[in-house]
CSV table of C-alpha atoms in Angstrom, one decimal:
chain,number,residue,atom,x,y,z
A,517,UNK,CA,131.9,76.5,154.8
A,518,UNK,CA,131.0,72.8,154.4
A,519,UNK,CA,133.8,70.7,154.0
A,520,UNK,CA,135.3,68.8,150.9
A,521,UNK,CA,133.7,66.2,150.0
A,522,UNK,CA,129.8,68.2,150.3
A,523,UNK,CA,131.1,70.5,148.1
A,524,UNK,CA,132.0,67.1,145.7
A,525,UNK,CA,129.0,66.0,145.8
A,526,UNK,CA,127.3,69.2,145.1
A,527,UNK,CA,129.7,69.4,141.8
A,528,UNK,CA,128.0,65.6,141.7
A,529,UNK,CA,124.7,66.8,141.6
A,530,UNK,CA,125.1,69.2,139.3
A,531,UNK,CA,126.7,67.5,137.0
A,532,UNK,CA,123.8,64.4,137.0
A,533,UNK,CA,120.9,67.0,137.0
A,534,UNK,CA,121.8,69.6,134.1
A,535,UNK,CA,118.4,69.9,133.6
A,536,UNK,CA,117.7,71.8,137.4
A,537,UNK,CA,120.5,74.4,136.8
A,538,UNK,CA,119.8,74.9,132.9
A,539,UNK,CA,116.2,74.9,133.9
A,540,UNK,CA,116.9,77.5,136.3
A,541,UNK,CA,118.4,79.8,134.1
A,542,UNK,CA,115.7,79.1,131.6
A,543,UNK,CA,113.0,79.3,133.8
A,544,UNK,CA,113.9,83.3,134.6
A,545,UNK,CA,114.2,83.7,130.8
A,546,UNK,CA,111.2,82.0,130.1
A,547,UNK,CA,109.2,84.3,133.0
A,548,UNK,CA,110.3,86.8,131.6
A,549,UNK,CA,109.1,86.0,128.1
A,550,UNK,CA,106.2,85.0,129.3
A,551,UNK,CA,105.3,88.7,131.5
A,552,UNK,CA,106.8,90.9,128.3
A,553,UNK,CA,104.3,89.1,126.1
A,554,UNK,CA,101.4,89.6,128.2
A,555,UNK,CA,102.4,93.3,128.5
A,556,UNK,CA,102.6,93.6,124.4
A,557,UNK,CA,99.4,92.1,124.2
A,558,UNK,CA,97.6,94.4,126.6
A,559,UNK,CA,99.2,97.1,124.8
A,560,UNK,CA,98.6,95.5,121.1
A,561,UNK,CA,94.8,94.7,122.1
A,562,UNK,CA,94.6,98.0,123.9
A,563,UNK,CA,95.5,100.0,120.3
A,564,UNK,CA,93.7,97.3,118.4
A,565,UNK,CA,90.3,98.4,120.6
A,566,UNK,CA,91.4,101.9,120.1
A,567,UNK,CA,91.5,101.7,116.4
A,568,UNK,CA,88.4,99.6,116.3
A,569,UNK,CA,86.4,102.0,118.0
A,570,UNK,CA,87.9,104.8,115.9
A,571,UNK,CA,87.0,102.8,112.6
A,572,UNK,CA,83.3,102.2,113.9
A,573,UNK,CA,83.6,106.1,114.5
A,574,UNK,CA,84.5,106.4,111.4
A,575,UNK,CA,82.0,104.4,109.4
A,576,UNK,CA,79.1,105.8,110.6
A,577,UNK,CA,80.8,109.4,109.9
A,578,UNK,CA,81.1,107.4,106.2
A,579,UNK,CA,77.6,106.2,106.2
A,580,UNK,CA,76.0,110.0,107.6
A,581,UNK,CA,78.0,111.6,104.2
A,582,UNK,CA,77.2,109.2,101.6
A,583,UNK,CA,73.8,109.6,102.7
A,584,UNK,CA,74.6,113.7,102.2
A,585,UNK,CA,76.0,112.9,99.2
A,586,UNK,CA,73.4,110.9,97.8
A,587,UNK,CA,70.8,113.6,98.7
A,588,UNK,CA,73.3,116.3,97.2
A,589,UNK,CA,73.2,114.1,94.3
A,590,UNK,CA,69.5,113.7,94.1
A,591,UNK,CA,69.3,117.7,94.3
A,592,UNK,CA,72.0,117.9,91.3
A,593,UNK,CA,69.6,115.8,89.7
A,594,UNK,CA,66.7,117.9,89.7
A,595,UNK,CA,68.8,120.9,89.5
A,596,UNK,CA,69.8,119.4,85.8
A,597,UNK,CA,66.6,118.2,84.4
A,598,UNK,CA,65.0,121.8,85.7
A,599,UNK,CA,67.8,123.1,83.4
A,600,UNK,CA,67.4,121.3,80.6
A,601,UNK,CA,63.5,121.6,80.5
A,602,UNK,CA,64.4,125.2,80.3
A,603,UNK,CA,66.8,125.3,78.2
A,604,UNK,CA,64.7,123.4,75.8
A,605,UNK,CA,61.6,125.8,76.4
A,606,UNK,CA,64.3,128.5,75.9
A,607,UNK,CA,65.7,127.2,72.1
A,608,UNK,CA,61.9,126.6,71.3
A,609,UNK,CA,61.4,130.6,72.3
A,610,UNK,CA,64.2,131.7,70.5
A,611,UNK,CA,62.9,129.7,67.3
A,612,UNK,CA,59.6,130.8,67.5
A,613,UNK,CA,61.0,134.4,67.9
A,614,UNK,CA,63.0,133.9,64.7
A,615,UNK,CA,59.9,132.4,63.0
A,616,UNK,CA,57.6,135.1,64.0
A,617,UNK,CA,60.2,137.7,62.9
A,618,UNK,CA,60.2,136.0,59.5
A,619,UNK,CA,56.3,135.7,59.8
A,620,UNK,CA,56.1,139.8,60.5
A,621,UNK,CA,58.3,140.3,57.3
A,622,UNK,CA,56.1,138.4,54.9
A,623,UNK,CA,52.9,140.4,56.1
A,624,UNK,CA,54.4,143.4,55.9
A,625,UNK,CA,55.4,142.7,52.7
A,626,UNK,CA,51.8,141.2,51.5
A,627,UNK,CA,50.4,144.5,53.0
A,628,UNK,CA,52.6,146.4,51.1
A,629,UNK,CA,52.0,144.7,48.3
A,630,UNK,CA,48.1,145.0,48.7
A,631,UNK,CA,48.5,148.6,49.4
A,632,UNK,CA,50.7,149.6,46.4
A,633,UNK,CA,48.4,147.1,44.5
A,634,UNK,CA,45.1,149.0,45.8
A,635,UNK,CA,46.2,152.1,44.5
A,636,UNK,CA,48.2,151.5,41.5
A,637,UNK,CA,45.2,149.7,40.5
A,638,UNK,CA,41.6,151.2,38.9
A,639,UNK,CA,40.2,151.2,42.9
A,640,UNK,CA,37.2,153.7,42.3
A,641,UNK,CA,37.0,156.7,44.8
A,642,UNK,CA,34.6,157.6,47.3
A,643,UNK,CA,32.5,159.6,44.7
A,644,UNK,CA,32.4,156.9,42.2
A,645,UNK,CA,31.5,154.6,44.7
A,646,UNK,CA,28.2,156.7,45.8
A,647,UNK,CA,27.1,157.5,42.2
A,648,UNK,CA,27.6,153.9,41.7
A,649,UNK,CA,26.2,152.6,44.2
A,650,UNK,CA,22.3,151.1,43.8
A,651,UNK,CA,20.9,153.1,46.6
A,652,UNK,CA,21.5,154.1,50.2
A,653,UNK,CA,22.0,150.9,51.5
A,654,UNK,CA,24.4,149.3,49.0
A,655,UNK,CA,26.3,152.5,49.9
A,656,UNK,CA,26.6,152.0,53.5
A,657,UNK,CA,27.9,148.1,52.9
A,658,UNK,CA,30.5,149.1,50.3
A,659,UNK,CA,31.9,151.6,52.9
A,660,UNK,CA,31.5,148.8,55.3
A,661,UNK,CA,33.1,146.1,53.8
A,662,UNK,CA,36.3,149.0,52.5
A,663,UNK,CA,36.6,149.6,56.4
A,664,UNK,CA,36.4,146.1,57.7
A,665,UNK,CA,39.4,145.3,54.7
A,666,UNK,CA,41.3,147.6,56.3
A,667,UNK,CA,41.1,147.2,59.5
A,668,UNK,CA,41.6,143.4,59.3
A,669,UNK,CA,45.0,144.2,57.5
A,670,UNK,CA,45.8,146.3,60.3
A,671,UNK,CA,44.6,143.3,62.6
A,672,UNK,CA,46.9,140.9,61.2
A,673,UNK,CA,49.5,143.6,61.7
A,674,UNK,CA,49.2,144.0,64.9
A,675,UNK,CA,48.9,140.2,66.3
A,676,UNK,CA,52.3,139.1,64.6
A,677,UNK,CA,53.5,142.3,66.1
A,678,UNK,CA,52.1,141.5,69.8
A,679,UNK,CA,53.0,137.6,69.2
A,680,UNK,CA,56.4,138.7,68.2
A,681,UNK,CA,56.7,140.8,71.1
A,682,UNK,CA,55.3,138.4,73.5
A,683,UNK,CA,57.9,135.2,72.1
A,684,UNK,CA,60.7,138.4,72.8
A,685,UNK,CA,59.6,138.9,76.5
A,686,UNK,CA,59.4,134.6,77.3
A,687,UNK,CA,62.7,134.4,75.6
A,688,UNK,CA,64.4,137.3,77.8
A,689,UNK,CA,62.2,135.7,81.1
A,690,UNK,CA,64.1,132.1,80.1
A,691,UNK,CA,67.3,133.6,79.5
A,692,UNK,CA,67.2,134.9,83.1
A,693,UNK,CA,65.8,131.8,84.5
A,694,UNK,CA,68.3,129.8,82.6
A,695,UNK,CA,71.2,132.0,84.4
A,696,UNK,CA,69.6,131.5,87.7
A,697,UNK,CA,69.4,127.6,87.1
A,698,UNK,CA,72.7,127.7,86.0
A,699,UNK,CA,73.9,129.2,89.4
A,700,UNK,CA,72.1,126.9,91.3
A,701,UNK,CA,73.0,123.8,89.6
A,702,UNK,CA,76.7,124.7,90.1
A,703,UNK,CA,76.1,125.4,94.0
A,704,UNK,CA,74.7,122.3,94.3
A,705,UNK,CA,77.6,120.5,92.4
A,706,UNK,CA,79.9,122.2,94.0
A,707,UNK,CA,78.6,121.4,97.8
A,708,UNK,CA,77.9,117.6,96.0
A,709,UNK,CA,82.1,117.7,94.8
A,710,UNK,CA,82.3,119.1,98.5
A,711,UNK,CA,81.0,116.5,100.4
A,712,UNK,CA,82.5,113.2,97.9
A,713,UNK,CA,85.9,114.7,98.6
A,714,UNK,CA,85.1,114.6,102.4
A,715,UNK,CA,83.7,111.1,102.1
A,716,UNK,CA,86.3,110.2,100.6
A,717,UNK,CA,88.5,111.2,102.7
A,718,UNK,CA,86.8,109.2,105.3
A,719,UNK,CA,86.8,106.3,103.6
A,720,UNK,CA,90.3,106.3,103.1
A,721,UNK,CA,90.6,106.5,107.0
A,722,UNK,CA,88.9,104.1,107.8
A,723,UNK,CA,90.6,101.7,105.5
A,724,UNK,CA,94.0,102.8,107.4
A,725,UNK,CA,92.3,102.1,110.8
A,726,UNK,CA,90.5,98.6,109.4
A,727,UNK,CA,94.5,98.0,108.1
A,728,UNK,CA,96.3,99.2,111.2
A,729,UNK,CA,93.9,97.5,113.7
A,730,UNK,CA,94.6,94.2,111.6
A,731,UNK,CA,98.1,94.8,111.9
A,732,UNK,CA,97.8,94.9,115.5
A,733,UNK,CA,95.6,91.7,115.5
A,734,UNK,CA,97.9,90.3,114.2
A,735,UNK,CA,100.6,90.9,116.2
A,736,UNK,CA,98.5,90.4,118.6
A,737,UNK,CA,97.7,86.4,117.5
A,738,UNK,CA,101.8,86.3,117.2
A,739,UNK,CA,102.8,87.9,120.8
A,740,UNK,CA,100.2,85.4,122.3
A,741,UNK,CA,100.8,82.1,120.3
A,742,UNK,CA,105.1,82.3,121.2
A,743,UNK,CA,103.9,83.2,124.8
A,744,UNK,CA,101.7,80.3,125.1
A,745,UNK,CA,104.6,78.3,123.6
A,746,UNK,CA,106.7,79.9,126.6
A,747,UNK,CA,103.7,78.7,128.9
A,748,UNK,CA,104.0,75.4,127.7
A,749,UNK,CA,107.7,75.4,128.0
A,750,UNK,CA,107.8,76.3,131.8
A,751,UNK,CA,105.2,74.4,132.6
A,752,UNK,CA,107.0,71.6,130.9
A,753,UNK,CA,110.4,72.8,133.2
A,754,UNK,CA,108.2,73.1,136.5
A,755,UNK,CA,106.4,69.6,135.9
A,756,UNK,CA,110.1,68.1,135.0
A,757,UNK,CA,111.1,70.0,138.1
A,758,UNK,CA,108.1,68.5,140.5
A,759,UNK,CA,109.0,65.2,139.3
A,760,UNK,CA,112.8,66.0,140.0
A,761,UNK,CA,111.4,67.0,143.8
A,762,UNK,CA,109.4,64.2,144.3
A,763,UNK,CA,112.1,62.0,143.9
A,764,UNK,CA,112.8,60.0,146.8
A,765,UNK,CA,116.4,58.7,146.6
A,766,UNK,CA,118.2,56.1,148.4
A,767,UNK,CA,117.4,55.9,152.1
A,768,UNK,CA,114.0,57.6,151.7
A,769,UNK,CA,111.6,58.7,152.2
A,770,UNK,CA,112.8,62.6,153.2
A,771,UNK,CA,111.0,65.8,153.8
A,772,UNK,CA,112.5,67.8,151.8
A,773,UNK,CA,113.7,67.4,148.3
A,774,UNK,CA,115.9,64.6,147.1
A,775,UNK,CA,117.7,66.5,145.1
A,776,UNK,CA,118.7,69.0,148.1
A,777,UNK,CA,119.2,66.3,150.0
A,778,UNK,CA,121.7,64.8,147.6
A,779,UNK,CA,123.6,67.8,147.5
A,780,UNK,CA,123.4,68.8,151.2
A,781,UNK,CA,124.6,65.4,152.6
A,782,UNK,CA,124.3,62.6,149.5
A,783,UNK,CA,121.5,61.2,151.9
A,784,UNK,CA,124.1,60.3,155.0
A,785,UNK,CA,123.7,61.3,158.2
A,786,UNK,CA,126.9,63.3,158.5
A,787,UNK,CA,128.7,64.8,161.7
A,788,UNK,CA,128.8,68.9,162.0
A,789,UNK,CA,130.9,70.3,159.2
A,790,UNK,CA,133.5,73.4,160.0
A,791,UNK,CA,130.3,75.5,159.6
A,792,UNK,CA,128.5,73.4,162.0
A,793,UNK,CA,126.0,71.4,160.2
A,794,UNK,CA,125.1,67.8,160.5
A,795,UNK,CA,122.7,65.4,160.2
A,796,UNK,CA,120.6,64.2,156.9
A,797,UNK,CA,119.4,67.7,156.3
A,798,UNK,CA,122.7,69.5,157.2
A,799,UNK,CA,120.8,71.7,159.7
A,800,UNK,CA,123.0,74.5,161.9
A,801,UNK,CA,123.5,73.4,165.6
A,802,UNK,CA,121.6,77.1,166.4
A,803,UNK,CA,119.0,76.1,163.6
A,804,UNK,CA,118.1,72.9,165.3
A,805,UNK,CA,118.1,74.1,168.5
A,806,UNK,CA,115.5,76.4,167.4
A,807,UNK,CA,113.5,74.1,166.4
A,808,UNK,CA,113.3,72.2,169.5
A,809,UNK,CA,116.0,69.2,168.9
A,810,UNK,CA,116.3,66.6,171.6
A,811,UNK,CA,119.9,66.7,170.6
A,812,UNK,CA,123.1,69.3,170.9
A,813,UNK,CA,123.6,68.1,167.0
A,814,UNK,CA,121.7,67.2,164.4
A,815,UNK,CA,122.8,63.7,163.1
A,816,UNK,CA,122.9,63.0,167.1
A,817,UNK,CA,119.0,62.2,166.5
A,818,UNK,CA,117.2,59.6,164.6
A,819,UNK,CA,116.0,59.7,161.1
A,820,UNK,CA,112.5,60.3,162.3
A,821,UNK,CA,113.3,63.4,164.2
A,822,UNK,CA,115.6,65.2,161.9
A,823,UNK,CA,112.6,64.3,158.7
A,824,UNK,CA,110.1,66.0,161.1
A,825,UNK,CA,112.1,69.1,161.9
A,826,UNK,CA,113.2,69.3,158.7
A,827,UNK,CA,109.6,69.2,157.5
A,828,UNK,CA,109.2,72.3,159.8
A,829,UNK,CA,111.9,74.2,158.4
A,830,UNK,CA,111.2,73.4,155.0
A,831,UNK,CA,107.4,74.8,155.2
A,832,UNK,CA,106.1,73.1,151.9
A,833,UNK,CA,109.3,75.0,150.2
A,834,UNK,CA,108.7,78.8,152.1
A,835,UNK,CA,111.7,78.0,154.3
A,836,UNK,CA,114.1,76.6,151.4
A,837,UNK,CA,116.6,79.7,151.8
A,838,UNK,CA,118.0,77.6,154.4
A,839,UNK,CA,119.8,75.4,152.1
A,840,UNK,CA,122.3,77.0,150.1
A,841,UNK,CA,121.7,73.8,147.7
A,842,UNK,CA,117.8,74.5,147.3
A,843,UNK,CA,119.0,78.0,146.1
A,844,UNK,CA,121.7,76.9,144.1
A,845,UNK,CA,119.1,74.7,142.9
A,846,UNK,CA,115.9,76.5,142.2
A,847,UNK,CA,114.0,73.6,144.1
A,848,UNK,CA,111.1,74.9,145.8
């Protein structure tokens, strides 16, 4: 135990440099600050690459089914138009059915007409016709032209008929194709609805990602501005520190730091205490010995001898567990 008045002066030293025990305190909390940011931001730019990677992922999925879309789009397209240019050829079929059917009603009703009127009327029969006719010849031409009446009625007849018929058949052929058309058009809207949904969908994924992966950006840009503020702030503490070190004190220089020094001894060279310390440095009888002192004590030497021994055990601050003050401290 060192006696009275080292532990005075220690009270002494602490009380002039609040700064070295405060700053010891704060330097731990500031270490610490400092190595819990820099673990939040590996973890906050670890998730933020994450969620970058899985929005790029994500976008190009995005981009591959728009481009689906698009073409599903493109087929609904042509799906449509081939619709409605059948549909149109279909209502022009069903008109020209309707008009045909009307067309077949009048001629059978002019041929009726012709027909009652041929033999209501004062037509002359087939032996009137040869006793009038002028010769063999004019005969043959009557019957001729009696035949080719008749058979162009029938003529006419027949081509509404077969027209008719032949509108029927398109219209029926077009009705079927317009069913078919109509199928296919409402595949191909349905696999279009199909893949918008899941583009969608997509979309609204990525926009989460882009939104989390900003989030942790910046959280990021936070976590590593108030740990570079923490930097600053020890740095600030160690430099402040340093220059605390460095100081030389009355009766320098000394080779190890003044305010150790201060506290140890208050920069005397002091007899052994009860624990057996002496000297400018306060080094142990057993201490010194070790280190090869020309002395049985410590302050028994000169200045010169105890600085370089000192220097020894100090070791550029590795050896300052030997002073309870450098401890007590935090000056290394």
């Amino acid at each position: 135990m060192p006696r009275l008045p080292a532990i005075l002066m220690l009270a002494a030293v602490l009380a002039a440099l609040p700064a070295a025990s405060t700053g010891a305190q704060g330097e731990g909390a500031l270490r610490d600050r400092i190595g819990s940011a820099k673990a939040r931001e590996r973890t906050l730019a670890g998730a933020a690459a994450r969620l970058g990677r899985l929005e790029a992922q994500t976008a190009r999925q995005v981009t591959i089914l728009e481009s689906r879309v698009s073409a599903a789009q493109a087929d609904l397209t042509a799906a449509e138009n081939r619709l409605a240019a059948t549909q149109r050829r279909l209502e022009a079929a069903r008109k020209r059915v309707v008009r045909l059917r009307k067309r077949l009603a009048e001629v059978r009703r002019t041929l009726a007409s012709l027909l009652r009127a041929r033999y209501m009327g004062d037509r002359p029969d087939f032996v009137t016709v040869v006793l009038h006719s002028d010769g063999f010849p004019q005969l043959l031409e009557t019957l001729s032209f009696i035949r080719r009446v008749e058979r162009a009625d029938t003529r006419i007849l027949d081509l509404v008929r077969s027209a008719r018929a032949d509108a029927g058949r398109e219209q029926r052929t077009l009705t079927i194709l317009t069913a078919r058309q109509v199928r296919e058009a409402t595949a191909v809207r349905t696999r279009r609805d199909a893949l918008a949904g899941i583009a969608a969908g997509l979309r609204a994924r990525r926009d989460a990602l882009a939104r989390a992966r900003a989030a942790r950006l910046d959280a990021l840009s936070r976590t590593r501005s108030r740990r570079r503020h923490a930097e600053g702030e020890l740095s600030r503490l160690l430099a402040a520190r340093a220059r605390a070190a460095m100081a030389t004190g009355p009766g320098g220089p000394w080779a190890i730091p003044w305010p150790v020094v201060q506290c140890e001894s208050g920069g005397q060279n002091l007899p052994p205490n009860s624990a057996g310390a002496s000297g400018y440095y306060q080094v142990l009888d057993t201490t010194w010995a070790g280190l090869g002192g020309s002395t049985p004590h410590a302050y028994q030497a000169g200045k010169g001898e105890q600085d370089r021994l000192a220097a020894r055990l100090w070791a550029g601050g590795a050896g300052a567990s030997n002073w309870v003050c450098a401890v007590l401290l935090d000056v290394a």
